Amino acid sequence: MSRNRFTDEFRRDAVVQVVDRGYAVSEVAERLGICTKSLYTWRARFSKPAKEAKIDTGQNREIRRLKAELARVTEERDILKKATVYFARDASLSVM
């Protein structure tokens, strides 16, 4: 009994048909000439990282950008607070 070897690209394409396009597993398996058990296994292996990758590209990029901006603005605020204390102290010394 020979065993078919499929590339990862073929497997991912099969999973995309089920997960993203909404086709039934049995329909995709029959059309591609594979058994449904293989397709279920591939779906378990490939679908989770693909979903995480989609989330990572959009939301996580925005979160990283906002965190960097928050750090920059916080640093600017701290510098201004220190400058205010310095100039207030300097002004009170020059008045006396």
Coordinates of C-alpha atoms in Angstrom, one line a residue:
M1 CA 0.0 0.0 0.0
S2 CA 1.6 3.2 -1.1
R3 CA 1.2 6.3 1.0
N4 CA 0.6 9.6 -0.7
R5 CA 2.9 12.4 0.4
F6 CA 1.4 15.9 0.2
T7 CA 3.2 19.2 0.4
D8 CA 2.4 21.6 3.3
E9 CA 1.1 24.0 0.7
F10 CA -1.4 21.4 -0.6
R11 CA -2.4 20.7 3.0
R12 CA -2.9 24.4 3.8
D13 CA -4.9 25.0 0.7
A14 CA -7.2 22.1 1.7
V15 CA -7.6 23.5 5.2
V16 CA -8.3 27.0 3.8
Q17 CA -11.2 25.5 1.7
V18 CA -12.7 24.1 4.9
V19 CA -11.9 26.9 7.4
D20 CA -12.1 30.1 5.4
R21 CA -14.4 29.2 2.5
G22 CA -16.8 27.1 4.5
Y23 CA -16.8 23.9 2.4
A24 CA -17.6 20.7 4.2
V25 CA -14.7 18.4 5.1
S26 CA -16.2 15.5 3.2
E27 CA -16.8 17.6 0.1
V28 CA -13.2 18.9 0.0
A29 CA -11.7 15.4 0.8
E30 CA -13.7 13.8 -2.0
R31 CA -12.8 16.5 -4.5
L32 CA -9.0 16.3 -3.6
G33 CA -8.9 12.5 -3.4
I34 CA -7.9 12.3 0.3
C35 CA -9.5 10.7 3.3
T36 CA -11.5 12.9 5.7
K37 CA -9.4 11.8 8.7
S38 CA -6.3 13.4 7.0
L39 CA -8.1 16.6 6.4
Y40 CA -9.3 16.8 10.0
T41 CA -5.7 16.2 11.1
W42 CA -4.4 18.9 8.8
R43 CA -7.1 21.3 10.0
A44 CA -6.1 20.8 13.6
R45 CA -2.5 21.4 12.7
F46 CA -2.8 24.4 10.4
S47 CA -5.9 26.3 11.3
K48 CA -4.8 27.7 14.7
P49 CA -1.5 29.3 13.7
A50 CA -3.2 30.8 10.6
K51 CA -5.8 32.5 12.8
E52 CA -3.2 33.7 15.2
A53 CA -1.1 35.1 12.3
K54 CA -4.1 37.1 11.1
I55 CA -4.7 38.6 14.5
D56 CA -0.9 39.3 14.9
T57 CA -0.7 41.2 11.6
G58 CA -3.5 43.6 12.5
Q59 CA -4.2 44.1 16.1
N60 CA -0.8 43.3 17.6
R61 CA 0.9 45.7 15.2
E62 CA -1.5 48.4 16.4
I63 CA -0.9 47.5 20.0
R64 CA 2.9 47.7 19.6
R65 CA 2.6 51.1 17.9
L66 CA 0.3 52.4 20.7
K67 CA 2.6 51.1 23.4
A68 CA 5.6 52.8 21.8
E69 CA 3.7 56.0 21.6
L70 CA 2.6 55.8 25.2
A71 CA 6.2 55.2 26.3
R72 CA 7.3 58.3 24.3
V73 CA 4.5 60.5 25.7
T74 CA 5.1 59.3 29.3
E75 CA 8.8 60.2 29.0
E76 CA 8.0 63.6 27.6
R77 CA 5.6 64.2 30.5
D78 CA 8.2 63.1 33.1
I79 CA 10.8 65.5 31.5
L80 CA 8.3 68.4 31.7
K81 CA 7.5 67.6 35.4
K82 CA 11.2 67.7 36.3
A83 CA 11.6 71.0 34.3
T84 CA 8.7 72.5 36.1
V85 CA 10.1 71.7 39.5
Y86 CA 13.5 73.0 38.5
F87 CA 12.2 76.3 37.2
A88 CA 9.8 76.8 40.1
R89 CA 12.7 76.3 42.5
D90 CA 15.0 78.6 40.5
A91 CA 12.3 81.3 40.4
S92 CA 11.7 81.2 44.1
L93 CA 15.4 81.6 44.8
S94 CA 15.7 84.6 42.5
V95 CA 12.8 86.4 44.1
M96 CA 14.4 86.4 47.6

